[in-house]
Amino acid sequence: MEKILNINGVQIRCRASQESEPNSCEFLERGDCLICNCNLCDHGVIHRRDENGIIYSHPCQCRDRAVIRKRLRRAGLDQLAEKCTLVNFQAEAQWQNEVKALAERYVAEKAWRDGKGFFLAGQSGSGKTHVAVGIASAATEAGAKPQYLRWNAEATRIKSLITDPEAYRDAIYPYISENLLLIDDLWKVAPTQADLRLAFELLDLRLADRKPTIVTSEWTLGEISGMLDGAGEAVAGRIFEQATPYVLEISRIKDRNYRWRSRNR
């Protein structure tokens, strides 16, 4: 869309932002649209005039931030990303410093661009999700397109579609197509054969396509490998191959459940 500006009697053509329909902005109802609320630009575009009266237009930084938020929202990570960052991860103990340092190294090296994943194992409440979301959010800011898979919430639905090949393919497609996947809380309880089969399929396809996967779990790789008489070895192997050297397993100690500690304060 173009509009004609009349400057000093000279007609200038420039790109104009298109007016939005009421409530068409996905964040407008919440009142926090980065573009709609930006006071520096006109719907994501900044116009400036040079000394010759010619109008130049360029995207505002709010547009880039809006794209990042849209990607996080599409992945189901927008609300988590607001509170789970690597910056605000509390590293009070040595093991927390090690976790944070490895996560920051992964981000600084942009390891996902080389197809490298990240694996973090540890007990509930030790901050695994916080760190993983922080990594995914930082990678999104650097251009990654993430997808979020909360295993317990989504895997049951996907497994139920196994007898319908078309529906099954549609269900797993978002998790094999995006260039960064976060699998959170892989197996809260001991997995079934169907769990192993689904996890292997996702991880194997992504490894073959060099699409990185961030995985958190309460199970170590050694424990995963020994599941169901060794049937988990292929899953553990795929995680290890893609995530090395970004693999960290937190020892299980009661005081490391910070979620439980905060409830008892």
PDB file of N, CA and C in Angstrom, residues 5-63:
ATOM      1  N   LEU A   5       2.510  11.829  -0.443  1.00  0.00           N
ATOM      2  CA  LEU A   5       2.752  12.959   0.439  1.00  0.00           C
ATOM      3  C   LEU A   5       3.123  14.168  -0.411  1.00  0.00           C
ATOM      4  N   ASN A   6       2.531  15.303  -0.111  1.00  0.00           N
ATOM      5  CA  ASN A   6       2.827  16.527  -0.828  1.00  0.00           C
ATOM      6  C   ASN A   6       3.738  17.382   0.043  1.00  0.00           C
ATOM      7  N   ILE A   7       5.018  17.423  -0.310  1.00  0.00           N
ATOM      8  CA  ILE A   7       5.999  18.145   0.493  1.00  0.00           C
ATOM      9  C   ILE A   7       6.622  19.234  -0.362  1.00  0.00           C
ATOM     10  N   ASN A   8       6.416  20.456   0.038  1.00  0.00           N
ATOM     11  CA  ASN A   8       6.946  21.601  -0.704  1.00  0.00           C
ATOM     12  C   ASN A   8       6.526  21.568  -2.169  1.00  0.00           C
ATOM     13  N   GLY A   9       5.275  21.145  -2.371  1.00  0.00           N
ATOM     14  CA  GLY A   9       4.748  21.126  -3.722  1.00  0.00           C
ATOM     15  C   GLY A   9       5.162  19.924  -4.542  1.00  0.00           C
ATOM     16  N   VAL A  10       5.963  19.027  -3.968  1.00  0.00           N
ATOM     17  CA  VAL A  10       6.423  17.846  -4.698  1.00  0.00           C
ATOM     18  C   VAL A  10       5.715  16.621  -4.153  1.00  0.00           C
ATOM     19  N   GLN A  11       5.160  15.819  -5.058  1.00  0.00           N
ATOM     20  CA  GLN A  11       4.474  14.610  -4.631  1.00  0.00           C
ATOM     21  C   GLN A  11       5.483  13.484  -4.419  1.00  0.00           C
ATOM     22  N   ILE A  12       5.460  12.891  -3.247  1.00  0.00           N
ATOM     23  CA  ILE A  12       6.385  11.813  -2.888  1.00  0.00           C
ATOM     24  C   ILE A  12       5.584  10.549  -2.603  1.00  0.00           C
ATOM     25  N   ARG A  13       5.999   9.440  -3.230  1.00  0.00           N
ATOM     26  CA  ARG A  13       5.365   8.158  -2.947  1.00  0.00           C
ATOM     27  C   ARG A  13       6.113   7.462  -1.815  1.00  0.00           C
ATOM     28  N   CYS A  14       5.422   6.952  -0.856  1.00  0.00           N
ATOM     29  CA  CYS A  14       6.069   6.174   0.196  1.00  0.00           C
ATOM     30  C   CYS A  14       5.135   5.088   0.660  1.00  0.00           C
ATOM     31  N   ARG A  15       5.738   4.049   1.224  1.00  0.00           N
ATOM     32  CA  ARG A  15       4.949   2.925   1.722  1.00  0.00           C
ATOM     33  C   ARG A  15       4.226   3.349   2.987  1.00  0.00           C
ATOM     34  N   ALA A  16       2.966   3.028   3.061  1.00  0.00           N
ATOM     35  CA  ALA A  16       2.169   3.390   4.238  1.00  0.00           C
ATOM     36  C   ALA A  16       1.701   2.130   4.932  1.00  0.00           C
ATOM     37  N   SER A  17       1.596   2.202   6.243  1.00  0.00           N
ATOM     38  CA  SER A  17       1.084   1.046   6.989  1.00  0.00           C
ATOM     39  C   SER A  17      -0.402   0.908   6.727  1.00  0.00           C
ATOM     40  N   GLN A  18      -0.863  -0.322   6.645  1.00  0.00           N
ATOM     41  CA  GLN A  18      -2.258  -0.571   6.369  1.00  0.00           C
ATOM     42  C   GLN A  18      -3.070  -0.508   7.651  1.00  0.00           C
ATOM     43  N   GLU A  19      -4.188   0.158   7.587  1.00  0.00           N
ATOM     44  CA  GLU A  19      -5.039   0.288   8.768  1.00  0.00           C
ATOM     45  C   GLU A  19      -5.551  -1.082   9.172  1.00  0.00           C
ATOM     46  N   SER A  20      -5.531  -1.357  10.440  1.00  0.00           N
ATOM     47  CA  SER A  20      -6.005  -2.648  10.942  1.00  0.00           C
ATOM     48  C   SER A  20      -7.495  -2.590  11.239  1.00  0.00           C
ATOM     49  N   GLU A  21      -8.155  -3.712  11.038  1.00  0.00           N
ATOM     50  CA  GLU A  21      -9.551  -3.809  11.442  1.00  0.00           C
ATOM     51  C   GLU A  21      -9.634  -3.853  12.957  1.00  0.00           C
ATOM     52  N   PRO A  22     -10.725  -3.383  13.539  1.00  0.00           N
ATOM     53  CA  PRO A  22     -10.865  -3.431  14.999  1.00  0.00           C
ATOM     54  C   PRO A  22     -10.646  -4.841  15.535  1.00  0.00           C
ATOM     55  N   ASN A  23      -9.827  -4.932  16.567  1.00  0.00           N
ATOM     56  CA  ASN A  23      -9.553  -6.191  17.258  1.00  0.00           C
ATOM     57  C   ASN A  23      -8.836  -7.228  16.392  1.00  0.00           C
ATOM     58  N   SER A  24      -8.241  -6.773  15.242  1.00  0.00           N
ATOM     59  CA  SER A  24      -7.530  -7.735  14.419  1.00  0.00           C
ATOM     60  C   SER A  24      -6.175  -8.087  15.018  1.00  0.00           C
ATOM     61  N   CYS A  25      -5.645  -7.194  15.842  1.00  0.00           N
ATOM     62  CA  CYS A  25      -4.357  -7.461  16.474  1.00  0.00           C
ATOM     63  C   CYS A  25      -4.536  -8.512  17.563  1.00  0.00           C
ATOM     64  N   GLU A  26      -3.677  -9.536  17.530  1.00  0.00           N
ATOM     65  CA  GLU A  26      -3.854 -10.647  18.462  1.00  0.00           C
ATOM     66  C   GLU A  26      -3.565 -10.266  19.911  1.00  0.00           C
ATOM     67  N   PHE A  27      -2.883  -9.146  20.145  1.00  0.00           N
ATOM     68  CA  PHE A  27      -2.581  -8.715  21.506  1.00  0.00           C
ATOM     69  C   PHE A  27      -3.401  -7.500  21.932  1.00  0.00           C
ATOM     70  N   LEU A  28      -4.248  -6.982  21.014  1.00  0.00           N
ATOM     71  CA  LEU A  28      -4.959  -5.746  21.307  1.00  0.00           C
ATOM     72  C   LEU A  28      -5.889  -5.892  22.504  1.00  0.00           C
ATOM     73  N   GLU A  29      -6.578  -7.026  22.598  1.00  0.00           N
ATOM     74  CA  GLU A  29      -7.531  -7.212  23.685  1.00  0.00           C
ATOM     75  C   GLU A  29      -6.845  -7.207  25.043  1.00  0.00           C
ATOM     76  N   ARG A  30      -5.583  -7.669  25.084  1.00  0.00           N
ATOM     77  CA  ARG A  30      -4.843  -7.649  26.345  1.00  0.00           C
ATOM     78  C   ARG A  30      -4.215  -6.286  26.600  1.00  0.00           C
ATOM     79  N   GLY A  31      -4.238  -5.422  25.589  1.00  0.00           N
ATOM     80  CA  GLY A  31      -3.711  -4.077  25.758  1.00  0.00           C
ATOM     81  C   GLY A  31      -2.201  -3.994  25.763  1.00  0.00           C
ATOM     82  N   ASP A  32      -1.516  -5.044  25.277  1.00  0.00           N
ATOM     83  CA  ASP A  32      -0.057  -4.998  25.315  1.00  0.00           C
ATOM     84  C   ASP A  32       0.567  -5.267  23.958  1.00  0.00           C
ATOM     85  N   CYS A  33      -0.104  -4.821  22.900  1.00  0.00           N
ATOM     86  CA  CYS A  33       0.471  -4.962  21.571  1.00  0.00           C
ATOM     87  C   CYS A  33       1.659  -4.018  21.445  1.00  0.00           C
ATOM     88  N   LEU A  34       2.806  -4.556  21.104  1.00  0.00           N
ATOM     89  CA  LEU A  34       4.023  -3.754  21.034  1.00  0.00           C
ATOM     90  C   LEU A  34       3.973  -2.750  19.894  1.00  0.00           C
ATOM     91  N   ILE A  35       3.248  -3.093  18.828  1.00  0.00           N
ATOM     92  CA  ILE A  35       3.136  -2.175  17.696  1.00  0.00           C
ATOM     93  C   ILE A  35       2.072  -1.125  17.951  1.00  0.00           C
ATOM     94  N   CYS A  36       0.883  -1.569  18.376  1.00  0.00           N
ATOM     95  CA  CYS A  36      -0.216  -0.621  18.585  1.00  0.00           C
ATOM     96  C   CYS A  36       0.113   0.409  19.663  1.00  0.00           C
ATOM     97  N   ASN A  37       0.892   0.003  20.658  1.00  0.00           N
ATOM     98  CA  ASN A  37       1.195   0.904  21.772  1.00  0.00           C
ATOM     99  C   ASN A  37       2.520   1.643  21.622  1.00  0.00           C
ATOM    100  N   CYS A  38       3.213   1.457  20.511  1.00  0.00           N
ATOM    101  CA  CYS A  38       4.503   2.122  20.316  1.00  0.00           C
ATOM    102  C   CYS A  38       4.269   3.590  19.967  1.00  0.00           C
ATOM    103  N   ASN A  39       4.938   4.488  20.689  1.00  0.00           N
ATOM    104  CA  ASN A  39       4.767   5.917  20.429  1.00  0.00           C
ATOM    105  C   ASN A  39       5.871   6.486  19.536  1.00  0.00           C
ATOM    106  N   LEU A  40       6.673   5.591  18.934  1.00  0.00           N
ATOM    107  CA  LEU A  40       7.761   6.044  18.063  1.00  0.00           C
ATOM    108  C   LEU A  40       7.440   5.891  16.587  1.00  0.00           C
ATOM    109  N   CYS A  41       6.363   5.162  16.268  1.00  0.00           N
ATOM    110  CA  CYS A  41       6.149   4.810  14.866  1.00  0.00           C
ATOM    111  C   CYS A  41       4.674   4.840  14.494  1.00  0.00           C
ATOM    112  N   ASP A  42       4.426   4.575  13.230  1.00  0.00           N
ATOM    113  CA  ASP A  42       3.074   4.478  12.690  1.00  0.00           C
ATOM    114  C   ASP A  42       2.820   3.026  12.331  1.00  0.00           C
ATOM    115  N   HIS A  43       2.219   2.280  13.256  1.00  0.00           N
ATOM    116  CA  HIS A  43       1.928   0.868  13.045  1.00  0.00           C
ATOM    117  C   HIS A  43       3.154   0.081  12.587  1.00  0.00           C
ATOM    118  N   GLY A  44       4.269   0.294  13.284  1.00  0.00           N
ATOM    119  CA  GLY A  44       5.462  -0.481  13.011  1.00  0.00           C
ATOM    120  C   GLY A  44       6.402   0.121  11.989  1.00  0.00           C
ATOM    121  N   VAL A  45       6.072   1.295  11.449  1.00  0.00           N
ATOM    122  CA  VAL A  45       6.910   1.939  10.436  1.00  0.00           C
ATOM    123  C   VAL A  45       7.259   3.353  10.893  1.00  0.00           C
ATOM    124  N   ILE A  46       8.525   3.697  10.801  1.00  0.00           N
ATOM    125  CA  ILE A  46       8.984   5.047  11.131  1.00  0.00           C
ATOM    126  C   ILE A  46       9.232   5.810   9.834  1.00  0.00           C
ATOM    127  N   HIS A  47       8.652   6.995   9.708  1.00  0.00           N
ATOM    128  CA  HIS A  47       8.843   7.840   8.539  1.00  0.00           C
ATOM    129  C   HIS A  47       9.733   9.012   8.923  1.00  0.00           C
ATOM    130  N   ARG A  48      10.698   9.319   8.099  1.00  0.00           N
ATOM    131  CA  ARG A  48      11.525  10.491   8.349  1.00  0.00           C
ATOM    132  C   ARG A  48      11.753  11.241   7.033  1.00  0.00           C
ATOM    133  N   ARG A  49      11.991  12.519   7.139  1.00  0.00           N
ATOM    134  CA  ARG A  49      12.202  13.356   5.961  1.00  0.00           C
ATOM    135  C   ARG A  49      13.623  13.909   5.968  1.00  0.00           C
ATOM    136  N   ASP A  50      14.328  13.784   4.844  1.00  0.00           N
ATOM    137  CA  ASP A  50      15.691  14.304   4.792  1.00  0.00           C
ATOM    138  C   ASP A  50      15.686  15.781   4.427  1.00  0.00           C
ATOM    139  N   GLU A  51      16.878  16.355   4.246  1.00  0.00           N
ATOM    140  CA  GLU A  51      16.982  17.794   4.017  1.00  0.00           C
ATOM    141  C   GLU A  51      16.393  18.221   2.673  1.00  0.00           C
ATOM    142  N   ASN A  52      16.197  17.231   1.770  1.00  0.00           N
ATOM    143  CA  ASN A  52      15.592  17.541   0.477  1.00  0.00           C
ATOM    144  C   ASN A  52      14.088  17.332   0.469  1.00  0.00           C
ATOM    145  N   GLY A  53      13.549  17.006   1.628  1.00  0.00           N
ATOM    146  CA  GLY A  53      12.114  16.815   1.726  1.00  0.00           C
ATOM    147  C   GLY A  53      11.625  15.453   1.297  1.00  0.00           C
ATOM    148  N   ILE A  54      12.547  14.521   1.059  1.00  0.00           N
ATOM    149  CA  ILE A  54      12.154  13.177   0.639  1.00  0.00           C
ATOM    150  C   ILE A  54      11.867  12.328   1.871  1.00  0.00           C
ATOM    151  N   ILE A  55      10.751  11.615   1.818  1.00  0.00           N
ATOM    152  CA  ILE A  55      10.326  10.770   2.930  1.00  0.00           C
ATOM    153  C   ILE A  55      10.947   9.375   2.792  1.00  0.00           C
ATOM    154  N   TYR A  56      11.568   8.912   3.861  1.00  0.00           N
ATOM    155  CA  TYR A  56      12.084   7.553   3.931  1.00  0.00           C
ATOM    156  C   TYR A  56      11.336   6.809   5.040  1.00  0.00           C
ATOM    157  N   SER A  57      11.073   5.538   4.786  1.00  0.00           N
ATOM    158  CA  SER A  57      10.377   4.720   5.779  1.00  0.00           C
ATOM    159  C   SER A  57      11.225   3.494   6.110  1.00  0.00           C
ATOM    160  N   HIS A  58      11.242   3.116   7.380  1.00  0.00           N
ATOM    161  CA  HIS A  58      11.949   1.905   7.776  1.00  0.00           C
ATOM    162  C   HIS A  58      11.218   1.275   8.961  1.00  0.00           C
ATOM    163  N   PRO A  59      11.354  -0.044   9.126  1.00  0.00           N
ATOM    164  CA  PRO A  59      10.633  -0.723  10.212  1.00  0.00           C
ATOM    165  C   PRO A  59      11.111  -0.244  11.582  1.00  0.00           C
ATOM    166  N   CYS A  60      10.187  -0.157  12.507  1.00  0.00           N
ATOM    167  CA  CYS A  60      10.512   0.183  13.886  1.00  0.00           C
ATOM    168  C   CYS A  60      10.960  -1.084  14.626  1.00  0.00           C
ATOM    169  N   GLN A  61      11.764  -0.895  15.660  1.00  0.00           N
ATOM    170  CA  GLN A  61      12.218  -2.044  16.445  1.00  0.00           C
ATOM    171  C   GLN A  61      11.061  -2.784  17.108  1.00  0.00           C
ATOM    172  N   CYS A  62       9.954  -2.082  17.324  1.00  0.00           N
ATOM    173  CA  CYS A  62       8.810  -2.736  17.957  1.00  0.00           C
ATOM    174  C   CYS A  62       8.276  -3.864  17.083  1.00  0.00           C
ATOM    175  N   ARG A  63       8.462  -3.747  15.767  1.00  0.00           N
ATOM    176  CA  ARG A  63       7.994  -4.801  14.867  1.00  0.00           C
ATOM    177  C   ARG A  63       8.785  -6.083  15.110  1.00  0.00           C
TER     178      ARG A  63
END
